[in-house]
Amino acid sequence: MLDRIPWLRKWRIRVTAAVIFCMFLMCCSCTLQGGMYILQLMDWYTSSMALLCVCLCEVFIFSYSYGVGRTIRDIQMMTQKHVNYYWYFCLLFVTPILLIMVFINQIVNFAPASCRGVVFPVCAQAIGWTLAVLPTTMIPIFLVVYLCSSSGTFKERITGGFTPTSSWGPLSAERRAQWNEYCNSRLLRHKLLHPDWKPLKSTSYQLVSQTQKF
């Protein structure tokens, strides 16, 4: 929220408190007499379909769109610790494959929500599907808004939407300068390669270097 609406940053504490309070009010329903059934319904739908869908999108963005090499380089810059090839292969292959397998398994073996052997009524199932769809609706909505508000051909808009902009990076000028310097000293041969794999050397930093083939 603070990233999308920068002017709210000066009220960070108030915004955080308001969000926590709203979440507290929504969770109060789980403490009532029928709270167990509400919790079961939410867990049945939102922790399976919706969560897996969001996780797949996140893995795709950070591992393939932004690039696992860039992601690891940023993590190393922030933590000042080396990320070995184990995590590289997990981000690039293991995690996406496992998530896809679990997602397919959820679809194939899906059954209506139930609690203690009692299947919930149709209206409750409809509420469950609504809870499952709501967390993921922002993804296609944002995509449509971006395509309608950007210029260029459809292919150019799609390509631009999956490419980091020049404004991407740390917010503060000091940290951005450190990030630029770090990235400049570790230019990647490809965004899908580990930063240790024969990094390029350059004296000037660009988010997408002319010498890099992405």
mmCIF file of C-alpha atoms in Angstrom:
data_model
loop_
_atom_site.group_PDB
_atom_site.id
_atom_site.type_symbol
_atom_site.label_atom_id
_atom_site.label_comp_id
_atom_site.label_asym_id
_atom_site.label_seq_id
_atom_site.Cartn_x
_atom_site.Cartn_y
_atom_site.Cartn_z
ATOM 1 C CA MET A 1 0.000 0.000 0.000
ATOM 2 C CA LEU A 2 2.762 2.440 0.916
ATOM 3 C CA ASP A 3 4.631 1.584 -2.285
ATOM 4 C CA ARG A 4 1.594 2.235 -4.484
ATOM 5 C CA ILE A 5 0.493 5.367 -2.554
ATOM 6 C CA PRO A 6 3.729 7.178 -1.570
ATOM 7 C CA TRP A 7 2.002 10.104 0.176
ATOM 8 C CA LEU A 8 0.781 7.701 2.859
ATOM 9 C CA ARG A 9 4.353 7.084 4.008
ATOM 10 C CA LYS A 10 4.305 10.100 6.316
ATOM 11 C CA TRP A 11 1.467 8.385 8.201
ATOM 12 C CA ARG A 12 3.130 4.962 8.212
ATOM 13 C CA ILE A 13 2.320 4.200 11.859
ATOM 14 C CA ARG A 14 -1.323 5.247 11.504
ATOM 15 C CA VAL A 15 -1.764 3.266 8.293
ATOM 16 C CA THR A 16 -0.183 0.186 9.889
ATOM 17 C CA ALA A 17 -2.385 0.545 12.971
ATOM 18 C CA ALA A 18 -5.511 0.924 10.806
ATOM 19 C CA VAL A 19 -4.679 -2.201 8.782
ATOM 20 C CA ILE A 20 -4.008 -4.225 11.941
ATOM 21 C CA PHE A 21 -7.275 -3.019 13.487
ATOM 22 C CA CYS A 22 -9.256 -4.001 10.377
ATOM 23 C CA MET A 23 -7.637 -7.445 10.380
ATOM 24 C CA PHE A 24 -8.465 -7.767 14.087
ATOM 25 C CA LEU A 25 -12.134 -7.001 13.410
ATOM 26 C CA MET A 26 -12.275 -9.548 10.604
ATOM 27 C CA CYS A 27 -10.677 -12.212 12.797
ATOM 28 C CA CYS A 28 -13.190 -11.649 15.583
ATOM 29 C CA SER A 29 -15.693 -13.752 13.645
ATOM 30 C CA CYS A 30 -13.475 -16.797 14.219
ATOM 31 C CA THR A 31 -13.864 -16.439 17.996
ATOM 32 C CA LEU A 32 -17.686 -16.687 17.969
ATOM 33 C CA GLN A 33 -19.729 -19.841 18.488
ATOM 34 C CA GLY A 34 -19.507 -20.749 14.794
ATOM 35 C CA GLY A 35 -15.909 -19.590 14.519
ATOM 36 C CA MET A 36 -14.608 -23.116 13.974
ATOM 37 C CA TYR A 37 -16.708 -23.464 10.834
ATOM 38 C CA ILE A 38 -15.636 -20.039 9.537
ATOM 39 C CA LEU A 39 -11.991 -20.892 10.178
ATOM 40 C CA GLN A 40 -12.393 -24.255 8.442
ATOM 41 C CA LEU A 41 -14.046 -22.617 5.441
ATOM 42 C CA MET A 42 -11.296 -20.005 5.135
ATOM 43 C CA ASP A 43 -8.557 -22.581 5.579
ATOM 44 C CA TRP A 44 -10.169 -24.955 3.053
ATOM 45 C CA TYR A 45 -10.241 -22.419 0.216
ATOM 46 C CA THR A 46 -7.844 -19.549 0.860
ATOM 47 C CA SER A 47 -4.894 -21.643 2.091
ATOM 48 C CA SER A 48 -4.995 -23.953 -0.920
ATOM 49 C CA MET A 49 -6.138 -22.524 -4.256
ATOM 50 C CA ALA A 50 -5.609 -18.804 -3.601
ATOM 51 C CA LEU A 51 -2.330 -19.174 -1.735
ATOM 52 C CA LEU A 52 -0.846 -21.511 -4.342
ATOM 53 C CA CYS A 53 -1.910 -19.209 -7.177
ATOM 54 C CA VAL A 54 -0.317 -16.167 -5.527
ATOM 55 C CA CYS A 55 2.848 -18.130 -4.719
ATOM 56 C CA LEU A 56 3.150 -19.304 -8.332
ATOM 57 C CA CYS A 57 2.884 -15.714 -9.560
ATOM 58 C CA GLU A 58 5.517 -14.551 -7.075
ATOM 59 C CA VAL A 59 7.922 -17.337 -8.022
ATOM 60 C CA PHE A 60 7.435 -16.605 -11.716
ATOM 61 C CA ILE A 61 8.084 -12.887 -11.227
ATOM 62 C CA PHE A 62 11.187 -13.172 -9.050
ATOM 63 C CA SER A 63 12.694 -16.262 -10.703
ATOM 64 C CA TYR A 64 11.933 -15.718 -14.384
ATOM 65 C CA SER A 65 10.576 -12.227 -15.070
ATOM 66 C CA TYR A 66 12.928 -10.220 -12.835
ATOM 67 C CA GLY A 67 15.416 -13.050 -12.944
ATOM 68 C CA VAL A 68 16.717 -15.410 -10.288
ATOM 69 C CA GLY A 69 20.206 -13.978 -10.819
ATOM 70 C CA ARG A 70 19.046 -10.448 -10.002
ATOM 71 C CA THR A 71 17.014 -11.706 -7.053
ATOM 72 C CA ILE A 72 19.993 -13.526 -5.548
ATOM 73 C CA ARG A 73 22.244 -10.530 -6.191
ATOM 74 C CA ASP A 74 19.793 -8.261 -4.353
ATOM 75 C CA ILE A 75 19.549 -10.708 -1.444
ATOM 76 C CA GLN A 76 23.336 -10.856 -1.188
ATOM 77 C CA MET A 77 23.520 -7.068 -1.220
ATOM 78 C CA MET A 78 20.890 -6.714 1.529
ATOM 79 C CA THR A 79 22.155 -9.501 3.793
ATOM 80 C CA GLN A 80 25.867 -9.208 2.973
ATOM 81 C CA LYS A 81 25.927 -13.000 2.818
ATOM 82 C CA HIS A 82 26.657 -15.341 -0.050
ATOM 83 C CA VAL A 83 23.709 -17.275 -1.517
ATOM 84 C CA ASN A 84 24.935 -20.650 -2.737
ATOM 85 C CA TYR A 85 23.752 -22.728 -5.676
ATOM 86 C CA TYR A 86 21.382 -24.765 -3.522
ATOM 87 C CA TRP A 87 18.995 -21.801 -3.181
ATOM 88 C CA TYR A 88 19.597 -20.901 -6.815
ATOM 89 C CA PHE A 89 18.326 -24.279 -8.027
ATOM 90 C CA CYS A 90 15.459 -24.182 -5.529
ATOM 91 C CA LEU A 91 14.256 -20.822 -6.850
ATOM 92 C CA LEU A 92 14.757 -21.723 -10.489
ATOM 93 C CA PHE A 93 13.547 -25.330 -10.620
ATOM 94 C CA VAL A 94 12.521 -27.050 -7.374
ATOM 95 C CA THR A 95 10.044 -24.507 -5.980
ATOM 96 C CA PRO A 96 8.132 -23.846 -9.253
ATOM 97 C CA ILE A 97 7.851 -27.573 -10.023
ATOM 98 C CA LEU A 98 6.661 -28.438 -6.510
ATOM 99 C CA LEU A 99 4.120 -25.614 -6.489
ATOM 100 C CA ILE A 100 2.725 -26.687 -9.865
ATOM 101 C CA MET A 101 2.489 -30.313 -8.711
ATOM 102 C CA VAL A 102 0.712 -29.329 -5.486
ATOM 103 C CA PHE A 103 -1.639 -27.005 -7.404
ATOM 104 C CA ILE A 104 -2.571 -29.772 -9.855
ATOM 105 C CA ASN A 105 -3.075 -32.180 -6.957
ATOM 106 C CA GLN A 106 -5.412 -29.695 -5.263
ATOM 107 C CA ILE A 107 -7.509 -29.402 -8.437
ATOM 108 C CA VAL A 108 -7.654 -33.156 -9.113
ATOM 109 C CA ASN A 109 -8.489 -34.142 -5.522
ATOM 110 C CA PHE A 110 -10.709 -31.169 -4.705
ATOM 111 C CA ALA A 111 -13.775 -31.840 -2.570
ATOM 112 C CA PRO A 112 -16.374 -29.489 -1.049
ATOM 113 C CA ALA A 113 -15.476 -28.053 2.351
ATOM 114 C CA SER A 114 -16.565 -30.074 5.353
ATOM 115 C CA CYS A 115 -16.054 -30.171 9.093
ATOM 116 C CA ARG A 116 -16.265 -33.291 11.271
ATOM 117 C CA GLY A 117 -17.776 -35.265 8.417
ATOM 118 C CA VAL A 118 -20.500 -32.682 7.668
ATOM 119 C CA VAL A 119 -20.361 -31.043 4.220
ATOM 120 C CA PHE A 120 -21.060 -27.320 4.268
ATOM 121 C CA PRO A 121 -24.208 -26.097 2.446
ATOM 122 C CA VAL A 122 -24.078 -24.586 -1.041
ATOM 123 C CA CYS A 123 -24.221 -20.999 0.241
ATOM 124 C CA ALA A 124 -21.197 -21.638 2.467
ATOM 125 C CA GLN A 125 -19.312 -23.194 -0.471
ATOM 126 C CA ALA A 126 -20.099 -20.069 -2.515
ATOM 127 C CA ILE A 127 -18.670 -17.891 0.262
ATOM 128 C CA GLY A 128 -15.588 -20.103 0.313
ATOM 129 C CA TRP A 129 -15.034 -19.722 -3.418
ATOM 130 C CA THR A 130 -15.479 -15.965 -3.039
ATOM 131 C CA LEU A 131 -12.791 -15.942 -0.355
ATOM 132 C CA ALA A 132 -10.549 -17.975 -2.662
ATOM 133 C CA VAL A 133 -11.027 -15.655 -5.651
ATOM 134 C CA LEU A 134 -10.761 -12.296 -3.865
ATOM 135 C CA PRO A 135 -7.009 -12.479 -3.039
ATOM 136 C CA THR A 136 -6.169 -13.204 -6.678
ATOM 137 C CA THR A 137 -8.495 -10.698 -8.371
ATOM 138 C CA MET A 138 -5.970 -7.862 -8.056
ATOM 139 C CA ILE A 139 -3.569 -9.692 -10.369
ATOM 140 C CA PRO A 140 -5.768 -9.645 -13.531
ATOM 141 C CA ILE A 141 -7.254 -6.241 -12.568
ATOM 142 C CA PHE A 142 -3.816 -4.647 -12.314
ATOM 143 C CA LEU A 143 -2.805 -6.310 -15.590
ATOM 144 C CA VAL A 144 -5.839 -4.861 -17.404
ATOM 145 C CA VAL A 145 -5.260 -1.396 -15.890
ATOM 146 C CA TYR A 146 -1.606 -1.483 -16.924
ATOM 147 C CA LEU A 147 -2.381 -2.564 -20.491
ATOM 148 C CA CYS A 148 -5.031 0.159 -20.849
ATOM 149 C CA SER A 149 -2.870 2.939 -19.365
ATOM 150 C CA SER A 150 0.433 2.148 -21.126
ATOM 151 C CA SER A 151 1.375 3.010 -24.692
ATOM 152 C CA GLY A 152 2.844 0.991 -27.550
ATOM 153 C CA THR A 153 1.865 -2.224 -29.238
ATOM 154 C CA PHE A 154 0.417 -5.088 -27.262
ATOM 155 C CA LYS A 155 3.728 -6.956 -27.391
ATOM 156 C CA GLU A 156 5.649 -3.874 -26.235
ATOM 157 C CA ARG A 157 3.262 -3.345 -23.333
ATOM 158 C CA ILE A 158 3.523 -6.983 -22.253
ATOM 159 C CA THR A 159 7.327 -6.884 -22.519
ATOM 160 C CA GLY A 160 7.487 -3.599 -20.622
ATOM 161 C CA GLY A 161 5.214 -4.941 -17.915
ATOM 162 C CA PHE A 162 7.621 -7.785 -17.180
ATOM 163 C CA THR A 163 10.759 -5.617 -17.327
ATOM 164 C CA PRO A 164 12.142 -3.649 -14.340
ATOM 165 C CA THR A 165 11.788 0.114 -14.768
ATOM 166 C CA SER A 166 14.489 2.689 -14.105
ATOM 167 C CA SER A 167 12.749 3.592 -10.819
ATOM 168 C CA TRP A 168 13.125 0.046 -9.480
ATOM 169 C CA GLY A 169 15.391 -0.187 -6.472
ATOM 170 C CA PRO A 170 15.834 1.144 -2.920
ATOM 171 C CA LEU A 171 13.808 4.224 -2.035
ATOM 172 C CA SER A 172 16.471 6.270 -0.230
ATOM 173 C CA ALA A 173 19.166 7.921 -2.330
ATOM 174 C CA GLU A 174 21.961 6.555 -0.132
ATOM 175 C CA ARG A 175 20.828 2.954 -0.373
ATOM 176 C CA ARG A 176 20.139 3.306 -4.096
ATOM 177 C CA ALA A 177 23.704 4.509 -4.634
ATOM 178 C CA GLN A 178 25.028 1.517 -2.682
ATOM 179 C CA TRP A 179 22.769 -0.810 -4.667
ATOM 180 C CA ASN A 180 23.899 0.691 -7.990
ATOM 181 C CA GLU A 181 27.533 0.317 -6.994
ATOM 182 C CA TYR A 182 27.001 -3.286 -5.905
ATOM 183 C CA CYS A 183 25.166 -4.212 -9.108
ATOM 184 C CA ASN A 184 27.794 -2.433 -11.195
ATOM 185 C CA SER A 185 30.509 -4.600 -9.686
ATOM 186 C CA ARG A 186 28.495 -7.773 -10.349
ATOM 187 C CA LEU A 187 26.890 -7.471 -13.766
ATOM 188 C CA LEU A 188 25.166 -10.639 -14.858
ATOM 189 C CA ARG A 189 25.691 -12.501 -18.102
ATOM 190 C CA HIS A 190 22.016 -13.393 -18.009
ATOM 191 C CA LYS A 191 19.239 -12.718 -15.524
ATOM 192 C CA LEU A 192 18.706 -16.476 -15.060
ATOM 193 C CA LEU A 193 22.360 -17.173 -14.186
ATOM 194 C CA HIS A 194 23.804 -17.144 -10.676
ATOM 195 C CA PRO A 195 25.819 -13.962 -9.928
ATOM 196 C CA ASP A 196 28.916 -16.117 -9.373
ATOM 197 C CA TRP A 197 28.732 -17.512 -12.918
ATOM 198 C CA LYS A 198 31.451 -15.476 -14.691
ATOM 199 C CA PRO A 199 30.103 -11.986 -13.859
ATOM 200 C CA LEU A 200 30.766 -9.197 -16.342
ATOM 201 C CA LYS A 201 32.872 -6.188 -15.418
ATOM 202 C CA SER A 202 31.729 -2.659 -16.141
ATOM 203 C CA THR A 203 32.498 0.874 -14.962
ATOM 204 C CA SER A 204 28.970 2.200 -15.418
ATOM 205 C CA TYR A 205 25.685 0.818 -14.167
ATOM 206 C CA GLN A 206 22.496 0.401 -16.090
ATOM 207 C CA LEU A 207 19.484 -1.637 -15.022
ATOM 208 C CA VAL A 208 19.558 -3.441 -18.348
ATOM 209 C CA SER A 209 23.062 -3.267 -19.778
ATOM 210 C CA GLN A 210 23.671 -3.151 -23.496
ATOM 211 C CA THR A 211 26.136 -6.016 -23.087
ATOM 212 C CA GLN A 212 23.608 -8.249 -21.388
ATOM 213 C CA LYS A 213 21.322 -10.362 -23.522
ATOM 214 C CA PHE A 214 18.034 -10.873 -21.743
#
